[in-house]
PDB file of N, CA and C in Angstrom:
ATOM      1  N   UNK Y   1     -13.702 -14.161  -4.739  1.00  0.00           N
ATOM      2  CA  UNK Y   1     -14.837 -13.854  -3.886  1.00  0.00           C
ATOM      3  C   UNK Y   1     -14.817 -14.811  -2.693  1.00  0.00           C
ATOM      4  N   UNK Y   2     -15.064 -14.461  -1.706  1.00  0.00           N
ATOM      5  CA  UNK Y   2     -15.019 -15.252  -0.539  1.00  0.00           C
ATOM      6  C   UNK Y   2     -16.368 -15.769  -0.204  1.00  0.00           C
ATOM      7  N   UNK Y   3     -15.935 -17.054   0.316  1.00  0.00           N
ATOM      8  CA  UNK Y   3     -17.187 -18.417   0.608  1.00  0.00           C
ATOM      9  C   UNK Y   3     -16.635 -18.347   2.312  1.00  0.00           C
ATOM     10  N   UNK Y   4     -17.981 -18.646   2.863  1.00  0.00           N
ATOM     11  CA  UNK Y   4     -18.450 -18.426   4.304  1.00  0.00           C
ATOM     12  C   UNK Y   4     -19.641 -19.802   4.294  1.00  0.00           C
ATOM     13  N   UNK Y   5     -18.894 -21.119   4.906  1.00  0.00           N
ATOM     14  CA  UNK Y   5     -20.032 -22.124   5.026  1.00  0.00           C
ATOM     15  C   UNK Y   5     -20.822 -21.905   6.460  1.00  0.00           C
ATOM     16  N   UNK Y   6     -21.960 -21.931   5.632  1.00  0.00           N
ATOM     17  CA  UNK Y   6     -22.774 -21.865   7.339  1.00  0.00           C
ATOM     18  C   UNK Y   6     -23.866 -23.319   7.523  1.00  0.00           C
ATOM     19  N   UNK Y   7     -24.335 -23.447   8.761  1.00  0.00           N
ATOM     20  CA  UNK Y   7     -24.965 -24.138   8.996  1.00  0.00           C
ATOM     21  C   UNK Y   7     -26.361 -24.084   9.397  1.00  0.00           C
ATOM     22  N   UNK Y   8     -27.403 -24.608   8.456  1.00  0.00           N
ATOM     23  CA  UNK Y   8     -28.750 -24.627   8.679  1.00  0.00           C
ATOM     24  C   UNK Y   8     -29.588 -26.259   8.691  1.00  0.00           C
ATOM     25  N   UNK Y   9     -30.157 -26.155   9.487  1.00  0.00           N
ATOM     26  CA  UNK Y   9     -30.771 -27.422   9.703  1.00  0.00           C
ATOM     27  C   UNK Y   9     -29.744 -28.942   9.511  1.00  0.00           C
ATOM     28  N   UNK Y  10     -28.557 -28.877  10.209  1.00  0.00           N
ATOM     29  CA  UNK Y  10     -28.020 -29.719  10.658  1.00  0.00           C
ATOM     30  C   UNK Y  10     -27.127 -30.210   8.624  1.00  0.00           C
ATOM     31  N   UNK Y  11     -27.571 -28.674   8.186  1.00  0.00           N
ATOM     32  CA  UNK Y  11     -26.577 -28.968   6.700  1.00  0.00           C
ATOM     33  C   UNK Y  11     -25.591 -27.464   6.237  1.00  0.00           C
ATOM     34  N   UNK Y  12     -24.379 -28.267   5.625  1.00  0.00           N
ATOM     35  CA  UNK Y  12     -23.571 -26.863   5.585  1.00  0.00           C
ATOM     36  C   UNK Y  12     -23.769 -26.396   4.260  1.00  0.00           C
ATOM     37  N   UNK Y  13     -24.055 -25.221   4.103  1.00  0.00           N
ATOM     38  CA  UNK Y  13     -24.461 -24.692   2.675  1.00  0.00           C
ATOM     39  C   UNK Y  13     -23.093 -23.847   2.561  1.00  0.00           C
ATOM     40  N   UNK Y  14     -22.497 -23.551   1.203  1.00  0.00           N
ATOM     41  CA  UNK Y  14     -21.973 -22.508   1.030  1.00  0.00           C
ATOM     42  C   UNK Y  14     -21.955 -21.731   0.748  1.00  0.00           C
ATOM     43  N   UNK Y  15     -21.919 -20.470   0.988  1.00  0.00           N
ATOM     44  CA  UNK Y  15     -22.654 -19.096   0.636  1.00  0.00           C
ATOM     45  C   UNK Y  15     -20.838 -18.036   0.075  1.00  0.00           C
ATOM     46  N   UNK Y  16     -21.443 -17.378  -0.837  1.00  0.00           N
ATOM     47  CA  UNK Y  16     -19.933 -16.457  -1.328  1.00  0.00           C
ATOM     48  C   UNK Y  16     -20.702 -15.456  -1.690  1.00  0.00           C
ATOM     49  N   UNK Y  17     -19.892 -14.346  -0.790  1.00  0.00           N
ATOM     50  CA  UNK Y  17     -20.417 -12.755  -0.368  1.00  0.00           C
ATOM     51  C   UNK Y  17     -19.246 -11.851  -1.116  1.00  0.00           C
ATOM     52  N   UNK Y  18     -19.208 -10.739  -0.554  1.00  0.00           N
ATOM     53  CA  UNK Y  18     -18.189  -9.573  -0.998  1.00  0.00           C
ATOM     54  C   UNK Y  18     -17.194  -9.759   0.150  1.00  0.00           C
ATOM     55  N   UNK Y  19     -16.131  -9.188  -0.211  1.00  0.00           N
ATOM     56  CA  UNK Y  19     -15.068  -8.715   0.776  1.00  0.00           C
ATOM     57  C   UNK Y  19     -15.121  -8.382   1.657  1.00  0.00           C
ATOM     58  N   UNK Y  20     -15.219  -9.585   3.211  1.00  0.00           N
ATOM     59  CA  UNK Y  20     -14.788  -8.510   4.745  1.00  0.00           C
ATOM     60  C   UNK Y  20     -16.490  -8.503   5.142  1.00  0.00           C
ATOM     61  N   UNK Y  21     -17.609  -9.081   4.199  1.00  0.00           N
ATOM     62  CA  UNK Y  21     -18.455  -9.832   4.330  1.00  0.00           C
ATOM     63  C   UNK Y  21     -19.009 -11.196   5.247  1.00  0.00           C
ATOM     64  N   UNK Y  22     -17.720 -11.390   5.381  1.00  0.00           N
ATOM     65  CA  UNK Y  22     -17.899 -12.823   6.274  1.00  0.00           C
ATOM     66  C   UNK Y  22     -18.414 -13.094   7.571  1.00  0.00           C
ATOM     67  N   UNK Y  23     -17.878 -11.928   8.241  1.00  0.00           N
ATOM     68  CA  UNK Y  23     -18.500 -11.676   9.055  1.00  0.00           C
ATOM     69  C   UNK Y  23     -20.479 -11.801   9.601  1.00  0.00           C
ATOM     70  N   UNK Y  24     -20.427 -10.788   8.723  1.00  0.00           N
ATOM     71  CA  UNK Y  24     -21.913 -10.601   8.503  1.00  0.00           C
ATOM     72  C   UNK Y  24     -22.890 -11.820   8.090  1.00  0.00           C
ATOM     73  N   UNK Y  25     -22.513 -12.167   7.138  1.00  0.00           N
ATOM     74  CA  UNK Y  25     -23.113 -13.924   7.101  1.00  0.00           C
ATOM     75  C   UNK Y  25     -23.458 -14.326   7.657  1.00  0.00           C
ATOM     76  N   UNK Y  26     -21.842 -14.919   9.171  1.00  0.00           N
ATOM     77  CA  UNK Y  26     -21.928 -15.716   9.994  1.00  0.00           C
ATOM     78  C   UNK Y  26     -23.463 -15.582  10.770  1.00  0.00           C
ATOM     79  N   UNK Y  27     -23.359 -14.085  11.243  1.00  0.00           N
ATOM     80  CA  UNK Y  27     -24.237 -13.239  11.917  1.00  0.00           C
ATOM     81  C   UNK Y  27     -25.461 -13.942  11.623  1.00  0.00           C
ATOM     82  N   UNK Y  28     -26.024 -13.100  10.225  1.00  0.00           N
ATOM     83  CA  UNK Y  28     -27.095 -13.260   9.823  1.00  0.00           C
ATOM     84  C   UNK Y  28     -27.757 -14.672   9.936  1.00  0.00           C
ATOM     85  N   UNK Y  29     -26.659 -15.511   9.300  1.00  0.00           N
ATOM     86  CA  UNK Y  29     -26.929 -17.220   9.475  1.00  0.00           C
ATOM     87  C   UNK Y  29     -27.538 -17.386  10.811  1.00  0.00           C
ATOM     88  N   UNK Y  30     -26.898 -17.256  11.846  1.00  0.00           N
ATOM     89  CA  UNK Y  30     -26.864 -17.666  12.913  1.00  0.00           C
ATOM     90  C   UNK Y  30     -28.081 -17.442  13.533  1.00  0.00           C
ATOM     91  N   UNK Y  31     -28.436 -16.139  13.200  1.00  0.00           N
ATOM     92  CA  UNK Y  31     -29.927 -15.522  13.619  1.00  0.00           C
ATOM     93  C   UNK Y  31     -31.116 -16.155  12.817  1.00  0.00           C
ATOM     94  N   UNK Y  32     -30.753 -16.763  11.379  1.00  0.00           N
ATOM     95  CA  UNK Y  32     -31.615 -17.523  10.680  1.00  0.00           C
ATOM     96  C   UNK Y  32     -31.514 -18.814  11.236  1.00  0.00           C
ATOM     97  N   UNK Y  33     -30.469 -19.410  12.112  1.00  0.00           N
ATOM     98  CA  UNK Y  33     -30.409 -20.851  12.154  1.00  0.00           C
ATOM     99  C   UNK Y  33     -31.386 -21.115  13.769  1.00  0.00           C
ATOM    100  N   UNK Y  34     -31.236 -20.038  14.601  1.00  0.00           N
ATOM    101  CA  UNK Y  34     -31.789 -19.663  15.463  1.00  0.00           C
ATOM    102  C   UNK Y  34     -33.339 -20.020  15.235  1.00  0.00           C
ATOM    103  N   UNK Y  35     -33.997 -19.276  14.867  1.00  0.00           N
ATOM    104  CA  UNK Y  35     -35.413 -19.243  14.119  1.00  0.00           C
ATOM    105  C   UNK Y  35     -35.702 -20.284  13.332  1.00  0.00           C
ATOM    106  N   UNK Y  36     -34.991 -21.075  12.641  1.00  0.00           N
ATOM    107  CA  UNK Y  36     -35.210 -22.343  12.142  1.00  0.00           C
ATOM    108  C   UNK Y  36     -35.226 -23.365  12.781  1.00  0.00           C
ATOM    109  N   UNK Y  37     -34.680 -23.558  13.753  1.00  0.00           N
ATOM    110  CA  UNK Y  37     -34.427 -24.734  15.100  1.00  0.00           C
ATOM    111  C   UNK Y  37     -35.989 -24.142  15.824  1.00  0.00           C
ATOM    112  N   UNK Y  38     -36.388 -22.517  16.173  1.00  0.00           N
ATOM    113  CA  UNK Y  38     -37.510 -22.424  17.382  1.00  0.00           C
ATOM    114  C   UNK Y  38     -38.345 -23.185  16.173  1.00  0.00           C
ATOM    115  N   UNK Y  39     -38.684 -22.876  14.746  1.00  0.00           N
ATOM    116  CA  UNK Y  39     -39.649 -23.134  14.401  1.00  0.00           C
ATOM    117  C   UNK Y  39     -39.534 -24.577  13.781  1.00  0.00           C
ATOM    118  N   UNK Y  40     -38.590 -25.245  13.461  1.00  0.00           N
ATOM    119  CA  UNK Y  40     -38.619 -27.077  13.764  1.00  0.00           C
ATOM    120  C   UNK Y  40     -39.286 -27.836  15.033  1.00  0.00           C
ATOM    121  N   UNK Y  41     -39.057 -26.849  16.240  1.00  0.00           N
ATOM    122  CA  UNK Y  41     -39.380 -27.353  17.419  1.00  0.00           C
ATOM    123  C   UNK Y  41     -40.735 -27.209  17.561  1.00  0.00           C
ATOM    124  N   UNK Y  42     -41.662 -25.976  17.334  1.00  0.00           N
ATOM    125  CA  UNK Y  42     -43.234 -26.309  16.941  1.00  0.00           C
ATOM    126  C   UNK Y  42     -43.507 -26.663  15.974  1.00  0.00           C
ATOM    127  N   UNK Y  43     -42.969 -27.109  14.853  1.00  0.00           N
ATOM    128  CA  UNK Y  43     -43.303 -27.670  13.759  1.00  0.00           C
ATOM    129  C   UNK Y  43     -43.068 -29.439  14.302  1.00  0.00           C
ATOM    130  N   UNK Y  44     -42.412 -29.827  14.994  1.00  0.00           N
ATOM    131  CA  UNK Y  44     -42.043 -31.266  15.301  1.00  0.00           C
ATOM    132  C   UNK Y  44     -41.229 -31.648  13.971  1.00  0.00           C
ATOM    133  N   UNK Y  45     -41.245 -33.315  13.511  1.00  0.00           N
ATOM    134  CA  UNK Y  45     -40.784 -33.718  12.435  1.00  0.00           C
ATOM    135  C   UNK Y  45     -41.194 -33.171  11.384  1.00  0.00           C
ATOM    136  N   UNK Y  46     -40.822 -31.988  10.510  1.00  0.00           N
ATOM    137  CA  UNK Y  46     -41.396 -31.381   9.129  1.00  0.00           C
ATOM    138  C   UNK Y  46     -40.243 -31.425   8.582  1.00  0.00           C
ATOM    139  N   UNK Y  47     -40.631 -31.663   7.076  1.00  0.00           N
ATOM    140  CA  UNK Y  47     -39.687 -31.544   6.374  1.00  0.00           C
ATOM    141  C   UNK Y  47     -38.613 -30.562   5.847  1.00  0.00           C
ATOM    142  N   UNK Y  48     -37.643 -30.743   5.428  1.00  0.00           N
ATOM    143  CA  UNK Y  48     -36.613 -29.975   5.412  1.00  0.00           C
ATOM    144  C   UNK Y  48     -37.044 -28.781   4.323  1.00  0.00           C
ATOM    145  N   UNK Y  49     -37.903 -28.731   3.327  1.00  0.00           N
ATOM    146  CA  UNK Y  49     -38.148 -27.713   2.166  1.00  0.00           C
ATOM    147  C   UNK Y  49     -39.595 -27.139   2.597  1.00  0.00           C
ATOM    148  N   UNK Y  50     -39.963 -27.597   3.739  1.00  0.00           N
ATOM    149  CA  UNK Y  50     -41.227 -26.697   4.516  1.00  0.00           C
ATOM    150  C   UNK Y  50     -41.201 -26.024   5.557  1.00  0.00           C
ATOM    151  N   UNK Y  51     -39.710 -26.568   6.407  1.00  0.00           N
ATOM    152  CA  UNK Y  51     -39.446 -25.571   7.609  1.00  0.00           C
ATOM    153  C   UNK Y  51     -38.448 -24.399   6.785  1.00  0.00           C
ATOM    154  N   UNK Y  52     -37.832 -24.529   5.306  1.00  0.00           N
ATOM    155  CA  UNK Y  52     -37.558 -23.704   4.624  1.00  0.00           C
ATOM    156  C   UNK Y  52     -38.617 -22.713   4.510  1.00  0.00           C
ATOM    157  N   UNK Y  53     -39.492 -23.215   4.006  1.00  0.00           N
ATOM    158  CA  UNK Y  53     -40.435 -22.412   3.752  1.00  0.00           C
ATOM    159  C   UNK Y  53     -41.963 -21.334   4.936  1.00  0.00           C
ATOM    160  N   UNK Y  54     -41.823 -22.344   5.437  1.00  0.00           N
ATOM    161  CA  UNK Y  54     -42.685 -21.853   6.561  1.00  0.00           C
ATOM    162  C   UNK Y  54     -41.933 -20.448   7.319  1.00  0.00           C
ATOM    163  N   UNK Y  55     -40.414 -21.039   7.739  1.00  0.00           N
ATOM    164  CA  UNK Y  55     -39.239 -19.376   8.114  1.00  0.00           C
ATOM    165  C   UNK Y  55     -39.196 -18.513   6.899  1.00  0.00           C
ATOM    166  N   UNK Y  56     -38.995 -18.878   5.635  1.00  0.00           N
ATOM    167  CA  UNK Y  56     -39.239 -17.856   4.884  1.00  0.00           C
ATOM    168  C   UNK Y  56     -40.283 -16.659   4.766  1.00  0.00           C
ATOM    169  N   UNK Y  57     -41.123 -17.256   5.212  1.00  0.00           N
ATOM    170  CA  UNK Y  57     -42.903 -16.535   5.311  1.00  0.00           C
ATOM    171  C   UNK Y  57     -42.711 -15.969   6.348  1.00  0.00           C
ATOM    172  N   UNK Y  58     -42.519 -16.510   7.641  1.00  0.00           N
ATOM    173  CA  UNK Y  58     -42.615 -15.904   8.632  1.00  0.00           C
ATOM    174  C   UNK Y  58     -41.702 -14.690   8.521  1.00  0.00           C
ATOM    175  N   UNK Y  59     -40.332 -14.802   8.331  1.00  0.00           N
ATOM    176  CA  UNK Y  59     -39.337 -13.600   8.420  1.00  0.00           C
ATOM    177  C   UNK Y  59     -39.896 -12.589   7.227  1.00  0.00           C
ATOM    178  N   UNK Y  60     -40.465 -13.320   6.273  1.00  0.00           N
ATOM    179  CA  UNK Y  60     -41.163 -12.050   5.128  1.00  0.00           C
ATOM    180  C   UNK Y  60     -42.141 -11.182   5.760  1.00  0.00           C
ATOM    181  N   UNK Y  61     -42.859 -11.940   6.713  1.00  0.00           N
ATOM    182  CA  UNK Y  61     -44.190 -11.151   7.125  1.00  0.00           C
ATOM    183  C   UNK Y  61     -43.868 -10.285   8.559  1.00  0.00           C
ATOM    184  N   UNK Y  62     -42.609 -10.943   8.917  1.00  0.00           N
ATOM    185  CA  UNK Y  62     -41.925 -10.150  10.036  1.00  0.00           C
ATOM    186  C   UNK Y  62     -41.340  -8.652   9.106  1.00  0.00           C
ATOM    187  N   UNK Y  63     -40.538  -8.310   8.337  1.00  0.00           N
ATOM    188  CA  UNK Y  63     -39.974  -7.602   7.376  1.00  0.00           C
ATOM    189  C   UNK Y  63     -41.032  -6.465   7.006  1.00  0.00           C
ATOM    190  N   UNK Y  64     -42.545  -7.309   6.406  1.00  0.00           N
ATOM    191  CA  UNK Y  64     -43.866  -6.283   6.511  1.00  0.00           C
ATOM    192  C   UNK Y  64     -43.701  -5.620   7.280  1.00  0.00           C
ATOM    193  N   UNK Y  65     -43.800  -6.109   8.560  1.00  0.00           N
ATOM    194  CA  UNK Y  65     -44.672  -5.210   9.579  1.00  0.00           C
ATOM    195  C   UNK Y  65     -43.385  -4.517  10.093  1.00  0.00           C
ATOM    196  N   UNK Y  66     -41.936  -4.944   9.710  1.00  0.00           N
ATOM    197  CA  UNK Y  66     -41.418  -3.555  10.106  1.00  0.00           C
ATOM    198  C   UNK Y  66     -41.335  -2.169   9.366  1.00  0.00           C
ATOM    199  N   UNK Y  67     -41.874  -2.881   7.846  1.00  0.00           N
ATOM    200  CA  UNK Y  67     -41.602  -1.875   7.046  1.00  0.00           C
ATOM    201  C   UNK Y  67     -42.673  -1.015   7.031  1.00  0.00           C
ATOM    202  N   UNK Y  68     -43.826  -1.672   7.245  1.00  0.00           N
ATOM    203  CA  UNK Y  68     -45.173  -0.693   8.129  1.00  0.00           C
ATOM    204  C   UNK Y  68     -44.988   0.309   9.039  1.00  0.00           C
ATOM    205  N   UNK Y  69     -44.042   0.088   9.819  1.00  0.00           N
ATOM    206  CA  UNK Y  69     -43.676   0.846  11.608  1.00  0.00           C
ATOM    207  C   UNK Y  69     -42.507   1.648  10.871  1.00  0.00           C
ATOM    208  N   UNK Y  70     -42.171   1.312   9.886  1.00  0.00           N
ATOM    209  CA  UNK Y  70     -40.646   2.368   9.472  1.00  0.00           C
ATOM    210  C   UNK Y  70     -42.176   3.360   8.925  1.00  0.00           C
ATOM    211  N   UNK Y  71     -42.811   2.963   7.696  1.00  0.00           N
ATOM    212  CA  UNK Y  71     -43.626   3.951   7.017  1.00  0.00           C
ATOM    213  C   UNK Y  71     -43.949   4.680   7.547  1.00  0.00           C
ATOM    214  N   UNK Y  72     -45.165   4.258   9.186  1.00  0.00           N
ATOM    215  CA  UNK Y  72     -45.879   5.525   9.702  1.00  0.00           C
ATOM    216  C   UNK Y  72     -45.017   5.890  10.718  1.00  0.00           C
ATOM    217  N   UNK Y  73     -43.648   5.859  11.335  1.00  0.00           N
ATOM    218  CA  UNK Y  73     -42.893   6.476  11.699  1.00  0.00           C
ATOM    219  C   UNK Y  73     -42.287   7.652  10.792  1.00  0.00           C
ATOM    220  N   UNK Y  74     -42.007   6.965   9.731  1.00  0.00           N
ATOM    221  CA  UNK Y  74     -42.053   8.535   9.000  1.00  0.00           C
ATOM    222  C   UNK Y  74     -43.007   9.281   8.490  1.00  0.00           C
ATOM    223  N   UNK Y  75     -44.270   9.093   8.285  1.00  0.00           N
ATOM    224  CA  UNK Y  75     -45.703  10.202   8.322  1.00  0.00           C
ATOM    225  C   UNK Y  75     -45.481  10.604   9.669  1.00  0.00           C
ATOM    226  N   UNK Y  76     -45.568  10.320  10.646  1.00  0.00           N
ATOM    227  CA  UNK Y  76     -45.209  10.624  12.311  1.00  0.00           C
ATOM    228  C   UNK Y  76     -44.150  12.242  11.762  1.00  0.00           C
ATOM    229  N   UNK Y  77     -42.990  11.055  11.496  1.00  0.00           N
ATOM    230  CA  UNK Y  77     -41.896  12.397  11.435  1.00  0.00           C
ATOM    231  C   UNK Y  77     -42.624  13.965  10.470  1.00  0.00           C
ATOM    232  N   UNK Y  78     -42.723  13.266   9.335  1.00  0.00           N
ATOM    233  CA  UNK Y  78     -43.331  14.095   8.254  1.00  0.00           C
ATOM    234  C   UNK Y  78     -44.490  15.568   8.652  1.00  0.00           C
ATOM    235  N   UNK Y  79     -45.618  14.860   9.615  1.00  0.00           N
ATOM    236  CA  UNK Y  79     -46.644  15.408  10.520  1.00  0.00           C
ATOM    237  C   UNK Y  79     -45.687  16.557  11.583  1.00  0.00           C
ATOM    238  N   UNK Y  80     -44.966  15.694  11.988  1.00  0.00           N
ATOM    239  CA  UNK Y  80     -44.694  16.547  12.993  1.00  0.00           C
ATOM    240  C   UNK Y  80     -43.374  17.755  12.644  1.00  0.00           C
ATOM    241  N   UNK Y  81     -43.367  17.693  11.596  1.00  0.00           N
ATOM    242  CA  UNK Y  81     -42.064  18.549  10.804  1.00  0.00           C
ATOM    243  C   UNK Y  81     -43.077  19.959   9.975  1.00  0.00           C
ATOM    244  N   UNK Y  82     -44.074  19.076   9.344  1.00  0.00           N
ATOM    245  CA  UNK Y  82     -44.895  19.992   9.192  1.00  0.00           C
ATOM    246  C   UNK Y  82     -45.594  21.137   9.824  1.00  0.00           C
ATOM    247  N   UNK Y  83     -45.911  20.395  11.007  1.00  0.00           N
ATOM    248  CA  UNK Y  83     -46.789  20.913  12.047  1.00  0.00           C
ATOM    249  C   UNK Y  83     -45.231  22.234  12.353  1.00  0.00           C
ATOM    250  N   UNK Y  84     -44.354  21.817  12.997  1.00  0.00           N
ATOM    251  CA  UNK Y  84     -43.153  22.502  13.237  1.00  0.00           C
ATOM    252  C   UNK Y  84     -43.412  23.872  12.242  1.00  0.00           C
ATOM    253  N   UNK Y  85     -43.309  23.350  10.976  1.00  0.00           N
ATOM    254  CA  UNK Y  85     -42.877  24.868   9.969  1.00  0.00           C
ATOM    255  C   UNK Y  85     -44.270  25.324  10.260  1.00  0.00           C
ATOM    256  N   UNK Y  86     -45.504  25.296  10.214  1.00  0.00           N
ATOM    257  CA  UNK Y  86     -46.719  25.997  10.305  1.00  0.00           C
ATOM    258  C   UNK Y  86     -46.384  26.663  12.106  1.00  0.00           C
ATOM    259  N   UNK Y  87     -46.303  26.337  12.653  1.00  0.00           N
ATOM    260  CA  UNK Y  87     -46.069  26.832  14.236  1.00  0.00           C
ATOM    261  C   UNK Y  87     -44.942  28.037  13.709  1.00  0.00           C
ATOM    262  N   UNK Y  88     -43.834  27.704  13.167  1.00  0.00           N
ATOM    263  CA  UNK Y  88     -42.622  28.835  13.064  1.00  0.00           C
ATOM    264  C   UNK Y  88     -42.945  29.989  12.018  1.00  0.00           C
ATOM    265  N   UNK Y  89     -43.504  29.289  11.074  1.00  0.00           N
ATOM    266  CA  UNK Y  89     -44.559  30.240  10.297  1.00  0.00           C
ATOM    267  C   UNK Y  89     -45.362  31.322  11.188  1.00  0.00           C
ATOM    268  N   UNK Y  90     -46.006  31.225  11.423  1.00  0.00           N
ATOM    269  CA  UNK Y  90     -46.914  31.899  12.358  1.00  0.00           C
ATOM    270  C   UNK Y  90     -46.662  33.056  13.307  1.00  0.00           C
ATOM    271  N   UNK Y  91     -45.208  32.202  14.101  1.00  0.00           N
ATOM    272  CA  UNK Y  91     -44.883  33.181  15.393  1.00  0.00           C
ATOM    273  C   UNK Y  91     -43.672  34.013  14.125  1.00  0.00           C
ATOM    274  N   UNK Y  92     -43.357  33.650  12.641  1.00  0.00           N
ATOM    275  CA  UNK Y  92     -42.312  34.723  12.268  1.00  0.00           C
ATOM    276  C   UNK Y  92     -43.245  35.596  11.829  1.00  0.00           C
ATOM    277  N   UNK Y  93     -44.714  35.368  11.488  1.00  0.00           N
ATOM    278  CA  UNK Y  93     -45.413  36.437  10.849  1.00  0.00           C
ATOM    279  C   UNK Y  93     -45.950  37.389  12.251  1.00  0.00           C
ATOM    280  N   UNK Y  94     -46.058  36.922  13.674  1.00  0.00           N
ATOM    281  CA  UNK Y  94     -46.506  37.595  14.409  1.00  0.00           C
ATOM    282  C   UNK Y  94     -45.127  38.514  14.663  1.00  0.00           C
ATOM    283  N   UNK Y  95     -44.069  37.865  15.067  1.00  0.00           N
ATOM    284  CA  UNK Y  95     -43.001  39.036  15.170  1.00  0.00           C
ATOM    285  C   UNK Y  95     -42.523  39.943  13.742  1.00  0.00           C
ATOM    286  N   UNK Y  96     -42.972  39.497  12.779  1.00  0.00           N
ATOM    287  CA  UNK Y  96     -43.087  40.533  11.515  1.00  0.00           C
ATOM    288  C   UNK Y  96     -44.130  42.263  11.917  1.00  0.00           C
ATOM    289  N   UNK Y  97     -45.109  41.347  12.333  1.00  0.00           N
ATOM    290  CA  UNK Y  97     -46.031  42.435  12.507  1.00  0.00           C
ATOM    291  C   UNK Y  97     -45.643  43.363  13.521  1.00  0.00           C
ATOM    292  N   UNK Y  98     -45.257  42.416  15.005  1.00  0.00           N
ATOM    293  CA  UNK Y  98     -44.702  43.520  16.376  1.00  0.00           C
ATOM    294  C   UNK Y  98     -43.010  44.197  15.433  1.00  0.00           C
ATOM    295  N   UNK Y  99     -42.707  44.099  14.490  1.00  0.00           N
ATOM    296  CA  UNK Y  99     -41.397  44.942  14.219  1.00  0.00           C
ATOM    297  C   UNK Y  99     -41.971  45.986  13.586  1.00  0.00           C
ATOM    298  N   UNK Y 100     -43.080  45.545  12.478  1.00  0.00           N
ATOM    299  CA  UNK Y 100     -43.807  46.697  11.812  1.00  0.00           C
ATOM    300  C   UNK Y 100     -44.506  47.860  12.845  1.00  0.00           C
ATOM    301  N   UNK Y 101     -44.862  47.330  13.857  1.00  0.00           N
ATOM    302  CA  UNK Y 101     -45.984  48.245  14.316  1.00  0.00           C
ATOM    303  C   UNK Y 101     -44.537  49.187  15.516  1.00  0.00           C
ATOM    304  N   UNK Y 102     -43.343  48.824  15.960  1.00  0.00           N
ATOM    305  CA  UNK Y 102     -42.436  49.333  15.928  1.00  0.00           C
ATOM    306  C   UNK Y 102     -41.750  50.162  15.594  1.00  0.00           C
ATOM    307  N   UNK Y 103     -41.530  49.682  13.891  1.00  0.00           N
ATOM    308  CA  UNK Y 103     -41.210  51.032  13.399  1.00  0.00           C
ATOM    309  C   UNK Y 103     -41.813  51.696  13.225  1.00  0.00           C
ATOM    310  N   UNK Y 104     -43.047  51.471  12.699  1.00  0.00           N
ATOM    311  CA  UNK Y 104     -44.332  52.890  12.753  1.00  0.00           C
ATOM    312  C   UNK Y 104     -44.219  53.606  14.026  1.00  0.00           C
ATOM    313  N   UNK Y 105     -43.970  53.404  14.940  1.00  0.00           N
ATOM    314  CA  UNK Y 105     -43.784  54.051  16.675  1.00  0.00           C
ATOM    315  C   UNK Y 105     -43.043  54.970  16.131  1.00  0.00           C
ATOM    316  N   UNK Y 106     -41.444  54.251  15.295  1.00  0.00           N
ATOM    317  CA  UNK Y 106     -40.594  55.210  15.613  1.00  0.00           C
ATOM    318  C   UNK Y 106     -40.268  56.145  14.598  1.00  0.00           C
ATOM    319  N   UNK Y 107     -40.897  55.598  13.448  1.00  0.00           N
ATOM    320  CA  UNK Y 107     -41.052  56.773  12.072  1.00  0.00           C
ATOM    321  C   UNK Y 107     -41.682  57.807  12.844  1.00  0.00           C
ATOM    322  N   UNK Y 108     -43.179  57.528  13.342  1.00  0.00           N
ATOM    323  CA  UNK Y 108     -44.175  59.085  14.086  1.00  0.00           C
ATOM    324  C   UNK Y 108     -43.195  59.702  15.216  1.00  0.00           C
ATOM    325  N   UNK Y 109     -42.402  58.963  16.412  1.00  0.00           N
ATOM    326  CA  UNK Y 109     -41.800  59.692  16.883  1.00  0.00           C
ATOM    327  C   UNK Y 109     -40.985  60.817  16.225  1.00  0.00           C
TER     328      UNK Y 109
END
């Protein structure tokens, strides 16, 4: 299994992912190490297992609220898919009827 050391708060942890994984780590790390440095910098001197923790919360409560905006994006979708089949509904029962009243034309002819 492959190990990918990354660096957070001025310490190298080692992390071991899946195959061709490594990549992604780096990534992810980097975007976590990012956010750990902005939030050391308004935090000032805090300790190392509270600016752990304080980014943990924050990126959890960041994660909420996307998973909120994924949810009612899909009621959004859901609504408007619905709405769709009731609209197509409708205009197939109105052209049901203009074919019926059609052939009745052309049966009496």
């Amino acid at each position: 299994m492959p190990t990918v050391t990354i660096l957070l708060n001025g310490r190298n942890y080692d992390i071991a992912c899946g195959p061709g994984e490594e990549a992604r780590v780096q990534e992810v790390a980097e975007r976590l190490r990012d956010r750990m440095e902005g939030i050391s910098r308004s935090l000032g001197n805090a300790q190392e297992n509270f600016l752990f923790a304080v980014t943990a919360l924050l990126l959890a409560d960041e994660l909420e609220q996307r998973e909120k905006e994924l949810n009612t994006a899909r009621e959004q979708l859901r609504d408007a898919a619905q709405h769709r089949e009731i609209n197509l509904a409708s205009t197939l029962e109105r052209l049901a009827g203009r074919i019926e009243a059609i052939a009745a034309r052309l049966e009496a002819a």
